[in-house]
Coordinates of C-alpha atoms in Angstrom, one line a residue:
X877 CA 8.0 -37.0 10.7
X878 CA 9.8 -34.5 8.5
X879 CA 11.6 -31.3 10.0
X880 CA 8.9 -29.4 7.8
X881 CA 6.1 -31.2 9.3
X882 CA 7.4 -31.4 13.0
X883 CA 7.9 -27.5 12.8
X884 CA 4.4 -26.9 11.3
X885 CA 2.9 -29.3 14.2
X886 CA 4.9 -27.2 16.8
X887 CA 3.3 -23.9 15.4
X888 CA -0.2 -25.2 15.5
X889 CA 0.5 -26.7 19.0
X890 CA 1.7 -23.6 20.5
X891 CA -1.3 -21.4 18.8
X892 CA -3.8 -23.8 20.7
X893 CA -2.0 -23.5 24.1
X894 CA -2.0 -19.8 23.4
X895 CA -5.4 -19.6 22.8
X896 CA -6.3 -21.7 25.8
X897 CA -4.5 -19.5 28.2
X898 CA -5.8 -16.4 26.7
X899 CA -4.4 -13.8 29.4
X900 CA -1.7 -11.8 30.2
X901 CA 0.3 -14.9 30.1
X902 CA -0.2 -15.1 26.3
X903 CA 1.9 -11.8 25.9
X904 CA 4.6 -13.3 28.4
X905 CA 4.8 -17.1 26.7
X906 CA 3.4 -16.8 23.3
X907 CA 4.7 -13.7 21.9
X908 CA 7.5 -15.6 20.1
X909 CA 6.3 -14.1 16.6
X910 CA 7.0 -10.6 17.8
X911 CA 10.5 -11.5 18.6
X912 CA 11.0 -13.4 15.3
X913 CA 13.2 -12.3 12.6
X914 CA 11.8 -11.2 9.2
X915 CA 13.9 -14.1 7.9
X916 CA 12.6 -16.4 10.5
X917 CA 9.0 -15.3 10.0
X918 CA 9.7 -15.7 5.8
X919 CA 11.0 -19.2 6.7
X920 CA 8.5 -20.6 8.6
X921 CA 5.5 -19.5 6.2
X922 CA 7.8 -21.0 3.4
X923 CA 7.2 -17.8 1.2
X924 CA 8.9 -14.4 1.1
X925 CA 7.1 -11.3 2.7
X926 CA 8.1 -8.3 1.1
X927 CA 7.0 -4.9 2.5
X928 CA 6.2 -2.3 -0.1
X929 CA 5.0 0.5 2.2
X930 CA 6.7 3.3 2.9
X931 CA 7.3 4.8 6.4
X932 CA 5.7 7.8 7.5
X933 CA 8.4 10.2 8.5
X934 CA 9.0 14.0 8.5
X935 CA 10.9 14.0 5.1
X936 CA 8.4 12.1 3.4
X937 CA 7.2 13.9 0.0
X938 CA 3.7 15.4 0.2
X939 CA 1.5 16.5 -2.8
X940 CA 2.4 20.0 -4.1
X941 CA 4.7 20.6 -1.2
X942 CA 8.6 21.7 -1.3
X943 CA 9.2 20.7 2.5
X944 CA 7.6 17.6 2.6
X945 CA 5.4 16.2 5.5
X946 CA 7.3 17.7 8.6
X947 CA 6.4 16.8 12.0
X948 CA 3.2 15.2 12.1
X949 CA 3.4 13.3 15.9
X950 CA 3.1 14.7 19.1
X951 CA 3.5 13.0 22.6
X952 CA 0.1 13.6 24.6
X953 CA 1.2 11.8 27.3
X954 CA 4.6 10.8 28.7
X955 CA 5.7 8.0 31.3
X956 CA 9.0 10.3 32.0
X957 CA 6.7 13.1 32.8
X958 CA 4.2 11.5 35.3
X959 CA 1.9 9.8 32.6
X960 CA 0.9 6.1 32.8
X961 CA 2.0 5.4 29.1
X962 CA 3.3 7.3 26.1
X963 CA 0.6 8.5 23.8
X964 CA 1.0 9.9 20.5
X965 CA -1.2 11.9 18.3
X966 CA -0.8 12.4 14.7
X967 CA -1.6 15.0 12.4
X968 CA -1.4 14.2 8.5
X969 CA -3.6 14.3 5.3
X970 CA -5.1 10.9 4.8
X971 CA -3.4 10.9 1.3
X972 CA 0.1 10.2 2.9
X973 CA 2.8 7.7 2.7
X974 CA 1.1 4.4 1.0
X975 CA -2.6 5.3 0.8
X976 CA -5.7 4.2 -0.6
X977 CA -8.3 6.6 -2.5
X978 CA -11.9 5.8 -1.9
X979 CA -14.6 6.9 -4.7
X980 CA -15.6 10.4 -3.0
X981 CA -11.9 11.5 -3.3
X982 CA -13.0 12.7 -6.7
X983 CA -16.5 11.7 -7.5
X984 CA -19.3 14.3 -5.8
X985 CA -21.9 11.7 -6.0
X986 CA -19.8 9.2 -3.8
X987 CA -19.1 11.9 -1.6
X988 CA -22.9 13.0 -1.2
X989 CA -23.6 9.5 -0.7
X990 CA -21.1 9.0 2.0
X991 CA -19.1 6.4 0.2
X992 CA -16.1 6.5 2.5
X993 CA -13.1 4.2 2.9
X994 CA -15.4 2.0 4.8
X995 CA -17.1 1.1 1.7
X996 CA -14.2 0.0 -0.2
X997 CA -14.0 -3.8 -0.4
X998 CA -10.9 -5.5 0.9
X999 CA -11.3 -8.4 -1.3
X1000 CA -10.1 -6.6 -4.4
X1001 CA -7.0 -5.3 -2.6
X1002 CA -6.1 -8.8 -1.7
X1003 CA -5.1 -11.5 -4.1
X1004 CA -2.9 -12.4 -7.1
X1005 CA -1.0 -9.2 -8.3
X1006 CA 1.3 -8.5 -11.2
X1007 CA 4.2 -6.2 -10.8
X1008 CA 4.6 -4.8 -14.2
X1009 CA 7.8 -2.8 -15.3
X1010 CA 7.0 0.5 -17.3
X1011 CA 9.1 2.0 -19.9
X1012 CA 11.2 4.8 -18.3
X1013 CA 10.6 7.1 -21.3
X1014 CA 6.7 7.2 -21.3
X1015 CA 3.7 8.0 -19.0
X1016 CA 1.3 4.6 -18.8
X1017 CA -0.9 5.5 -21.8
X1018 CA -3.4 2.8 -23.5
X1019 CA -0.6 2.7 -26.2
X1020 CA 1.9 1.5 -23.6
X1021 CA -0.3 -0.5 -21.9
X1022 CA -0.8 -2.5 -24.8
X1023 CA 3.1 -3.5 -25.0
X1024 CA 3.3 -4.6 -21.5
X1025 CA 2.9 -8.2 -20.4
X1026 CA -0.4 -8.3 -18.8
X1027 CA -1.9 -11.3 -19.4
X1028 CA -6.1 -11.5 -20.2
X1029 CA -8.0 -11.6 -16.9
X1030 CA -5.4 -10.2 -14.7
X1031 CA -7.2 -8.5 -12.1
X1032 CA -4.5 -6.7 -10.1
X1033 CA -1.5 -4.8 -11.6
X1034 CA 1.2 -2.7 -9.6
X1035 CA 2.8 -0.7 -11.7
X1036 CA 6.8 -0.1 -11.3
X1037 CA 8.2 3.0 -13.0
X1038 CA 11.0 5.4 -13.3
X1039 CA 9.6 6.5 -9.8
X1040 CA 11.3 3.5 -8.2
X1041 CA 14.2 4.1 -9.9
X1042 CA 14.5 7.6 -8.9
X1043 CA 13.2 6.8 -5.6
X1044 CA 10.9 9.9 -5.4
X1045 CA 9.1 8.3 -2.3
X1046 CA 12.2 9.3 -0.6
X1047 CA 12.6 12.4 -1.9
X1048 CA 11.1 15.4 0.1
X1049 CA 10.0 18.0 -2.3
X1050 CA 7.2 17.1 -4.4
X1051 CA 8.0 16.1 -7.9
X1052 CA 5.0 17.1 -10.5
X1053 CA 6.5 15.0 -13.4
X1054 CA 6.2 11.4 -12.0
X1055 CA 5.2 9.1 -14.1
X1056 CA 1.6 7.6 -13.9
X1057 CA -1.8 6.7 -15.6
X1058 CA -3.2 9.1 -18.5
X1059 CA -6.9 9.0 -19.2
X1060 CA -6.2 6.7 -22.1
X1061 CA -4.3 4.4 -19.6
X1062 CA -7.3 4.6 -16.9
X1063 CA -9.4 3.6 -19.9
X1064 CA -7.4 0.8 -20.9
X1065 CA -7.5 -0.6 -17.3
X1066 CA -11.2 -0.4 -17.0
X1067 CA -11.7 -1.7 -20.5
X1068 CA -9.5 -4.8 -19.7
X1069 CA -11.3 -5.4 -16.4
X1070 CA -8.7 -4.6 -14.0
X1071 CA -10.1 -4.4 -10.5
X1072 CA -7.3 -3.1 -8.5
X1073 CA -3.9 -0.8 -9.4
X1074 CA -1.0 0.7 -7.3
X1075 CA 1.7 2.9 -8.2
X1076 CA 5.1 3.9 -6.9
X1077 CA 4.4 8.0 -6.2
X1078 CA 1.7 9.7 -4.6
X1079 CA -1.0 9.5 -7.4
X1080 CA -2.3 6.7 -9.9
X1081 CA -2.9 9.6 -12.4
X1082 CA -0.5 12.1 -13.9
X1083 CA -0.3 15.7 -12.7
X1084 CA -2.2 17.0 -16.0
X1085 CA -4.8 14.4 -16.1
X1086 CA -5.3 13.9 -12.4
X1087 CA -9.2 14.1 -12.0
X1088 CA -10.2 12.1 -15.5
X1089 CA -7.8 9.4 -14.9
X1090 CA -9.1 9.0 -11.3
X1091 CA -12.8 9.4 -12.2
X1092 CA -12.5 6.9 -14.9
X1093 CA -11.0 4.1 -12.4
X1094 CA -13.4 5.4 -9.4
X1095 CA -16.7 5.2 -11.7
X1096 CA -16.4 1.3 -12.0
X1097 CA -14.9 0.6 -8.7
X1098 CA -11.4 0.1 -9.6
X1099 CA -9.5 0.0 -6.3
X1100 CA -6.1 2.4 -5.8
X1101 CA -3.3 2.4 -3.8
X1102 CA -0.8 5.1 -4.2
X1103 CA 2.9 5.6 -2.6
X1104 CA 4.2 2.2 -2.8
X1105 CA 8.1 1.4 -2.6
X1106 CA 8.7 -1.3 -5.3
X1107 CA 12.2 -0.4 -5.7
X1108 CA 13.4 -3.3 -4.3
X1109 CA 10.6 -5.7 -6.2
X1110 CA 11.2 -7.5 -9.4
X1111 CA 8.4 -7.5 -11.9
X1112 CA 6.1 -11.0 -11.5
X1113 CA 3.4 -12.2 -10.0
X1114 CA 2.8 -12.1 -6.5
X1115 CA 0.1 -12.2 -3.8
X1116 CA -0.7 -8.7 -2.5
X1117 CA -2.2 -8.0 0.7
X1118 CA -3.3 -4.3 1.5
X1119 CA -5.3 -3.2 4.5
X1120 CA -6.4 0.7 4.7
X1121 CA -7.5 2.1 8.2
X1122 CA -11.3 2.0 8.3
X1123 CA -12.0 5.4 8.4
X1124 CA -15.7 6.1 8.1
X1125 CA -16.6 8.9 5.4
X1126 CA -12.8 9.4 4.6
X1127 CA -11.8 10.1 0.9
X1128 CA -9.0 8.0 1.6
X1129 CA -6.6 6.5 4.4
X1130 CA -3.1 5.2 4.8
X1131 CA -2.6 1.6 5.3
X1132 CA -0.2 -1.2 4.7
X1133 CA 0.7 -3.4 1.8
X1134 CA 2.5 -6.4 1.3
X1135 CA 3.8 -9.0 -1.1
X1136 CA 4.2 -12.7 -0.9
X1137 CA 6.0 -14.5 -3.6

């Protein structure tokens, strides 16, 4: 038996044993994956995992704010003050950090019918995705999209723009001159059947065409993730896996996104 087959068999056997134990012993004896380094996890899966989410922290940029997110977490219970455990409570807008938009964010009819984050289909947020580099001197218009290497039939596109080069997601003051889709760019996305789009700043749409571009995408059910960190990602084809928090009736939700190459 080859080394790779033996290691795979060992992983499967360990998972079966852990499932059979089914108690606190699982944490003690089967929590090996929690202690593996990222390199070890990536090696065991034979694919590189790339985290494209940003960390929620006080210095994070927030929409139209110069002073960022600020303190957003408070401890409601502490062991060192007589509590059983450490328990935190967070206060933040749902469109914070890496986050997802529900149709009710911009569509009145979606809001009235209660189409919140729980109505968004996870299938469109998970699967093959193209990371494409956008020229630094322009917003993402229909004309610009015509020049990008997006093959027909592509369903998921993540736009790496000058926002990544400037590391805007790591600058506390909000920048309204970020690069994003214009209304014509959103129309191009819809016309070409793209089902999921992502961007490396706080909005998929430009500041000046915020509502029209969002509405064009949302009317046809295009999934949207914003606030990605693509600064360390090369253009190309990956598998994307995104999971927003399942907040009933919410117009958006933070979440986590990874790429597998």
